[in-house]
mmCIF file of C-alpha atoms and ligand atoms in Angstrom:
data_model
loop_
_atom_site.group_PDB
_atom_site.id
_atom_site.type_symbol
_atom_site.label_atom_id
_atom_site.label_comp_id
_atom_site.label_asym_id
_atom_site.label_seq_id
_atom_site.Cartn_x
_atom_site.Cartn_y
_atom_site.Cartn_z
ATOM 1 C CA MET A 1 9.645 1.860 -23.163
ATOM 2 C CA LYS A 2 10.412 4.940 -20.645
ATOM 3 C CA LYS A 3 13.248 3.725 -17.915
ATOM 4 C CA HIS A 4 14.619 5.848 -15.531
ATOM 5 C CA THR A 5 17.368 4.635 -11.861
ATOM 6 C CA VAL A 6 17.270 4.921 -8.935
ATOM 7 C CA SER A 7 19.217 4.466 -6.508
ATOM 8 C CA ALA A 8 18.030 2.210 -3.847
ATOM 9 C CA VAL A 9 19.607 4.219 -0.707
ATOM 10 C CA ALA A 10 19.503 8.142 -2.321
ATOM 11 C CA GLY A 11 16.112 6.765 -2.678
ATOM 12 C CA PHE A 12 15.507 6.015 0.678
ATOM 13 C CA LEU A 13 17.448 9.440 2.170
ATOM 14 C CA ALA A 14 15.587 11.588 -0.138
ATOM 15 C CA ALA A 15 11.939 10.254 0.759
ATOM 16 C CA ALA A 16 13.018 10.323 4.581
ATOM 17 C CA ILE A 17 13.859 13.989 4.135
ATOM 18 C CA ALA A 18 11.213 14.847 2.308
ATOM 19 C CA LEU A 19 8.913 12.450 5.138
ATOM 20 C CA CYS A 20 10.461 15.185 7.835
ATOM 21 C CA ALA A 21 9.826 18.141 5.414
ATOM 22 C CA LEU A 22 6.134 16.745 5.000
ATOM 23 C CA CYS A 23 5.106 15.648 9.316
ATOM 24 C CA ALA A 24 8.417 16.425 10.732
ATOM 25 C CA GLY A 25 8.928 12.739 11.982
ATOM 26 C CA GLU A 26 12.017 12.679 13.713
ATOM 27 C CA VAL A 27 11.361 10.103 15.923
ATOM 28 C CA LEU A 28 9.918 8.629 13.650
ATOM 29 C CA LEU A 29 13.172 9.075 11.372
ATOM 30 C CA ALA A 30 15.694 7.848 14.138
ATOM 31 C CA ARG A 31 13.837 4.556 13.764
ATOM 32 C CA PHE A 32 14.526 4.034 10.772
ATOM 33 C CA MET A 33 18.092 5.338 10.102
ATOM 34 C CA ARG A 34 19.116 2.628 12.839
ATOM 35 C CA ARG A 35 17.181 -0.001 10.264
ATOM 36 C CA GLU A 36 18.911 -3.204 9.450
ATOM 37 C CA PRO A 37 21.340 -2.412 6.450
ATOM 38 C CA LEU A 38 19.950 -2.781 2.579
ATOM 39 C CA PRO A 39 20.928 -5.964 0.968
ATOM 40 C CA THR A 40 24.392 -5.410 -0.908
ATOM 41 C CA SER A 41 22.018 -5.817 -3.821
ATOM 42 C CA ALA A 42 19.952 -2.197 -2.848
ATOM 43 C CA SER A 43 23.119 -0.689 -1.139
ATOM 44 C CA GLU A 44 25.734 -0.894 -3.744
ATOM 45 C CA THR A 45 24.698 -0.872 -6.563
ATOM 46 C CA GLU A 46 22.414 1.516 -8.631
ATOM 47 C CA VAL A 47 18.551 -0.158 -9.650
ATOM 48 C CA GLU A 48 17.288 0.247 -12.834
ATOM 49 C CA SER A 49 13.506 0.385 -12.459
ATOM 50 C CA ARG A 50 11.446 0.725 -15.240
ATOM 51 C CA TYR A 51 7.939 -0.208 -12.746
ATOM 52 C CA CYS A 52 5.234 2.364 -12.190
ATOM 53 C CA VAL A 53 4.002 2.142 -8.794
ATOM 54 C CA VAL A 54 -0.263 2.259 -8.724
ATOM 55 C CA ILE A 55 -1.176 3.414 -5.345
ATOM 56 C CA ASP A 56 -4.826 2.143 -5.400
ATOM 57 C CA ALA A 57 -6.590 4.323 -2.680
ATOM 58 C CA GLY A 58 -9.668 1.676 -1.814
ATOM 59 C CA HIS A 59 -13.325 2.719 -1.487
ATOM 60 C CA GLY A 60 -14.511 6.633 -2.010
ATOM 61 C CA GLY A 61 -16.841 9.055 -2.495
ATOM 62 C CA ILE A 62 -20.869 6.598 -1.689
ATOM 63 C CA ASP A 63 -18.924 3.456 -0.960
ATOM 64 C CA SER A 64 -17.140 4.564 2.085
ATOM 65 C CA GLY A 65 -16.289 1.169 3.231
ATOM 66 C CA ALA A 66 -15.722 0.372 6.650
ATOM 67 C CA VAL A 67 -16.682 2.276 9.922
ATOM 68 C CA GLY A 68 -14.183 2.673 12.316
ATOM 69 C CA ALA A 69 -16.107 2.245 16.648
ATOM 70 C CA SER A 70 -15.176 6.333 15.938
ATOM 71 C CA GLY A 71 -17.233 6.913 13.102
ATOM 72 C CA VAL A 72 -13.847 7.543 11.415
ATOM 73 C CA LEU A 73 -14.595 6.387 7.289
ATOM 74 C CA GLU A 74 -11.908 3.455 5.875
ATOM 75 C CA LYS A 75 -11.780 5.873 2.230
ATOM 76 C CA ASP A 76 -10.686 9.045 3.820
ATOM 77 C CA ILE A 77 -7.883 6.754 5.513
ATOM 78 C CA ASN A 78 -7.021 4.456 2.733
ATOM 79 C CA LEU A 79 -6.625 7.942 0.906
ATOM 80 C CA ALA A 80 -4.526 9.911 3.336
ATOM 81 C CA VAL A 81 -2.148 7.099 3.350
ATOM 82 C CA ALA A 82 -2.160 6.921 -0.120
ATOM 83 C CA ARG A 83 -1.485 10.313 -0.739
ATOM 84 C CA LYS A 84 1.781 9.660 1.941
ATOM 85 C CA LEU A 85 3.147 7.071 -0.378
ATOM 86 C CA GLU A 86 2.270 9.005 -3.849
ATOM 87 C CA ALA A 87 4.921 12.228 -1.923
ATOM 88 C CA LEU A 88 6.946 9.861 -0.873
ATOM 89 C CA CYS A 89 8.024 7.567 -4.393
ATOM 90 C CA ALA A 90 8.029 10.833 -5.878
ATOM 91 C CA ALA A 91 10.854 12.352 -3.404
ATOM 92 C CA ALA A 92 12.522 9.134 -4.157
ATOM 93 C CA GLY A 93 12.049 9.109 -7.493
ATOM 94 C CA ILE A 94 9.484 6.116 -8.255
ATOM 95 C CA ASP A 95 7.467 6.665 -10.894
ATOM 96 C CA CYS A 96 3.837 6.214 -8.991
ATOM 97 C CA VAL A 97 0.334 6.929 -10.173
ATOM 98 C CA MET A 98 -2.559 7.367 -8.292
ATOM 99 C CA THR A 99 -5.927 5.554 -8.547
ATOM 100 C CA ARG A 100 -7.665 8.522 -6.996
ATOM 101 C CA SER A 101 -6.501 11.445 -5.464
ATOM 102 C CA GLU A 102 -9.736 12.450 -4.313
ATOM 103 C CA ASP A 103 -13.177 11.761 -2.649
ATOM 104 C CA ARG A 104 -14.587 9.762 -5.364
ATOM 105 C CA LEU A 105 -15.171 6.522 -6.535
ATOM 106 C CA VAL A 106 -12.776 5.692 -10.041
ATOM 107 C CA VAL A 107 -15.648 5.936 -12.311
ATOM 108 C CA ASP A 108 -17.506 8.456 -14.163
ATOM 109 C CA ASP A 109 -20.460 10.486 -13.306
ATOM 110 C CA SER A 110 -22.698 9.418 -16.218
ATOM 111 C CA VAL A 111 -22.054 5.749 -15.138
ATOM 112 C CA ARG A 112 -25.733 4.460 -13.742
ATOM 113 C CA GLU A 113 -25.691 1.318 -12.604
ATOM 114 C CA ARG A 114 -23.365 -1.191 -11.317
ATOM 115 C CA ARG A 115 -20.878 1.092 -10.056
ATOM 116 C CA LYS A 116 -19.140 0.259 -8.004
ATOM 117 C CA MET A 117 -18.003 -2.950 -10.049
ATOM 118 C CA HIS A 118 -16.987 0.098 -12.812
ATOM 119 C CA ASP A 119 -14.794 1.733 -10.275
ATOM 120 C CA LEU A 120 -12.430 -2.034 -9.309
ATOM 121 C CA LYS A 121 -12.395 -2.712 -13.093
ATOM 122 C CA ASN A 122 -11.277 1.052 -13.935
ATOM 123 C CA ARG A 123 -8.592 0.895 -11.632
ATOM 124 C CA ILE A 124 -7.591 -2.818 -12.806
ATOM 125 C CA ALA A 125 -7.768 -0.779 -16.248
ATOM 126 C CA ILE A 126 -5.545 1.827 -14.682
ATOM 127 C CA ALA A 127 -2.838 -0.853 -13.629
ATOM 128 C CA LYS A 128 -2.995 -2.215 -17.104
ATOM 129 C CA ALA A 129 -2.417 1.077 -19.271
ATOM 130 C CA GLU A 130 1.472 1.427 -17.643
ATOM 131 C CA GLU A 131 3.954 -0.630 -19.346
ATOM 132 C CA SER A 132 5.266 -2.627 -16.251
ATOM 133 C CA PRO A 133 2.770 -1.461 -12.958
ATOM 134 C CA ILE A 134 3.378 -2.807 -9.739
ATOM 135 C CA PHE A 135 -0.684 -2.242 -8.434
ATOM 136 C CA VAL A 136 -0.176 -1.623 -4.270
ATOM 137 C CA SER A 137 -3.838 -1.707 -3.404
ATOM 138 C CA ILE A 138 -5.178 0.094 -0.043
ATOM 139 C CA HIS A 139 -7.395 -0.786 2.914
ATOM 140 C CA MET A 140 -8.277 -0.607 6.728
ATOM 141 C CA ASN A 141 -9.726 -3.872 7.758
ATOM 142 C CA ASN A 142 -12.995 -4.602 9.430
ATOM 143 C CA PHE A 143 -13.930 -7.834 11.709
ATOM 144 C CA PRO A 144 -17.159 -8.515 14.292
ATOM 145 C CA GLU A 145 -14.782 -8.819 17.178
ATOM 146 C CA LYS A 146 -12.574 -5.979 18.442
ATOM 147 C CA ARG A 147 -9.459 -7.954 19.870
ATOM 148 C CA TYR A 148 -8.168 -8.733 16.172
ATOM 149 C CA SER A 149 -5.118 -6.363 15.294
ATOM 150 C CA GLY A 150 -1.987 -5.698 13.270
ATOM 151 C CA LEU A 151 -1.221 -4.665 9.586
ATOM 152 C CA GLN A 152 -1.562 -8.071 7.079
ATOM 153 C CA VAL A 153 -0.484 -7.940 3.283
ATOM 154 C CA TRP A 154 -2.876 -9.881 0.843
ATOM 155 C CA TYR A 155 -1.280 -11.248 -3.103
ATOM 156 C CA SER A 156 -2.506 -11.827 -6.263
ATOM 157 C CA LYS A 157 -1.530 -15.135 -7.663
ATOM 158 C CA ASN A 158 -1.744 -14.120 -10.863
ATOM 159 C CA ASP A 159 2.616 -13.057 -10.848
ATOM 160 C CA GLU A 160 5.259 -14.913 -8.892
ATOM 161 C CA ARG A 161 6.344 -11.088 -7.553
ATOM 162 C CA SER A 162 3.687 -10.490 -5.960
ATOM 163 C CA ARG A 163 4.535 -12.409 -2.888
ATOM 164 C CA SER A 164 7.504 -11.398 -2.424
ATOM 165 C CA LEU A 165 6.378 -7.854 -2.847
ATOM 166 C CA ALA A 166 3.642 -8.820 0.323
ATOM 167 C CA ALA A 167 6.373 -10.908 2.230
ATOM 168 C CA LEU A 168 8.922 -7.148 2.162
ATOM 169 C CA ILE A 169 5.666 -5.613 3.582
ATOM 170 C CA GLN A 170 4.769 -7.466 5.810
ATOM 171 C CA THR A 171 8.300 -8.192 7.202
ATOM 172 C CA TYR A 172 8.985 -3.991 7.398
ATOM 173 C CA ALA A 173 5.319 -4.106 9.357
ATOM 174 C CA ARG A 174 6.811 -6.463 11.727
ATOM 175 C CA THR A 175 10.222 -5.045 12.727
ATOM 176 C CA PHE A 176 8.630 -1.363 12.482
ATOM 177 C CA LEU A 177 5.159 -0.964 13.502
ATOM 178 C CA ASP A 178 4.712 -3.774 15.259
ATOM 179 C CA PRO A 179 6.815 -6.434 16.539
ATOM 180 C CA SER A 180 4.301 -8.880 18.302
ATOM 181 C CA ASN A 181 2.441 -9.286 15.279
ATOM 182 C CA SER A 182 2.250 -12.686 13.752
ATOM 183 C CA ARG A 183 0.578 -12.114 10.684
ATOM 184 C CA GLU A 184 1.414 -14.174 7.256
ATOM 185 C CA ILE A 185 0.846 -12.601 4.075
ATOM 186 C CA LYS A 186 -2.026 -14.005 2.273
ATOM 187 C CA ARG A 187 -2.432 -15.428 -0.843
ATOM 188 C CA ALA A 188 -5.591 -13.290 -2.657
ATOM 189 C CA GLY A 189 -8.057 -16.005 -4.334
ATOM 190 C CA SER A 190 -10.745 -14.545 -6.466
ATOM 191 C CA SER A 191 -12.950 -12.249 -3.432
ATOM 192 C CA ILE A 192 -10.254 -10.020 -3.539
ATOM 193 C CA PHE A 193 -10.978 -8.356 -7.009
ATOM 194 C CA VAL A 194 -8.717 -6.299 -8.520
ATOM 195 C CA LEU A 195 -6.631 -8.737 -7.555
ATOM 196 C CA ASP A 196 -7.964 -11.379 -8.989
ATOM 197 C CA ARG A 197 -7.579 -9.679 -11.774
ATOM 198 C CA LEU A 198 -4.280 -8.238 -12.543
ATOM 199 C CA ASP A 199 -1.596 -11.143 -13.426
ATOM 200 C CA VAL A 200 0.921 -8.143 -12.104
ATOM 201 C CA PRO A 201 2.425 -7.992 -8.769
ATOM 202 C CA ALA A 202 0.250 -6.789 -7.125
ATOM 203 C CA VAL A 203 -0.627 -6.601 -3.362
ATOM 204 C CA LEU A 204 -3.190 -5.275 -0.871
ATOM 205 C CA VAL A 205 -2.877 -3.953 2.378
ATOM 206 C CA GLU A 206 -5.066 -4.128 5.079
ATOM 207 C CA CYS A 207 -2.851 -2.055 7.374
ATOM 208 C CA GLY A 208 -4.713 -2.680 10.642
ATOM 209 C CA PHE A 209 -8.562 -3.497 12.016
ATOM 210 C CA LEU A 210 -11.041 -0.070 12.515
ATOM 211 C CA SER A 211 -13.173 -2.257 14.167
ATOM 212 C CA ASN A 212 -10.194 -2.605 17.353
ATOM 213 C CA PRO A 213 -10.533 0.664 19.190
ATOM 214 C CA ASP A 214 -7.443 1.139 20.165
ATOM 215 C CA GLU A 215 -6.350 0.108 16.845
ATOM 216 C CA CYS A 216 -8.205 2.640 14.841
ATOM 217 C CA GLU A 217 -7.196 5.889 17.098
ATOM 218 C CA ARG A 218 -3.574 5.172 15.790
ATOM 219 C CA LEU A 219 -5.048 3.849 11.895
ATOM 220 C CA ALA A 220 -6.487 7.590 12.379
ATOM 221 C CA SER A 221 -3.925 9.210 13.403
ATOM 222 C CA ASP A 222 -1.729 11.793 11.172
ATOM 223 C CA SER A 223 1.378 10.307 12.359
ATOM 224 C CA TYR A 224 0.539 7.183 12.176
ATOM 225 C CA GLN A 225 -0.601 7.028 9.006
ATOM 226 C CA THR A 226 2.703 8.548 8.164
ATOM 227 C CA GLU A 227 4.608 5.263 9.125
ATOM 228 C CA LEU A 228 2.847 2.705 7.269
ATOM 229 C CA ALA A 229 3.370 4.967 3.884
ATOM 230 C CA LEU A 230 7.040 4.597 5.246
ATOM 231 C CA VAL A 231 7.012 0.887 5.754
ATOM 232 C CA ILE A 232 4.640 0.816 2.537
ATOM 233 C CA PHE A 233 7.285 2.335 0.955
ATOM 234 C CA SER A 234 10.335 0.491 2.729
ATOM 235 C CA GLY A 235 8.328 -2.611 1.013
ATOM 236 C CA ILE A 236 8.485 -1.143 -2.572
ATOM 237 C CA LEU A 237 11.367 -0.133 -2.073
ATOM 238 C CA GLU A 238 13.306 -3.436 -1.631
ATOM 239 C CA PHE A 239 10.972 -5.285 -3.884
ATOM 240 C CA LEU A 240 12.233 -2.513 -6.805
ATOM 241 C CA ALA A 241 16.129 -3.280 -5.912
ATOM 242 C CA ASP A 242 15.865 -6.612 -6.172
ATOM 243 C CA ALA A 243 14.065 -6.271 -9.484
HETATM 244 ZN ZN1 ZN B 301 -11.956 -2.320 1.813
#
């Protein structure tokens, strides 16, 4: 079994430094460095993690996902946030794998029919190929009414740890992105295929609403995408510290 040791604090600092190097997010970094102290289990102990974080950028290729008011495509924002999350995990020494790193469906070109279903099954297969995966799917929300906004995390009913991971990410989003975000985590039903078919810690993060013009503009910005990645990363890190 592949195991490695992750110090939560060292991991956080390494990732924060990497973040600075990546995007010069000094204001953001200052905010995060003023954060509540990590729980004792995370701040004073070395955490042995055998998990691999499977980062799933939703949609891709011919499947654009939602289209924002400005014409921005969900698939592109999903991938941008996923790449930043990958960089943070790598900087912290946490194993991670991407279901896709390019603008494409996760399906072989030779497959002609039901490509979207094969795409979803392949994403699940990538997670199941890992010995101890944590599945984190990244999406943007969309709704006919423009007024709705805010990040919301869905969790798989098949593994009770999914709820904990979702709650951590939701709490970090409320603390660091928008204290007025009153959204609660939600248990996914069968309509969210990937969460329904995985029996490992699995969440889907709806990062915000592309149908809300103000939030759409934020979601499309590089700096906000970095904040999203850091919020998700912080949830993962605390989850690993307690695992
Ligand atoms: Zn989506």
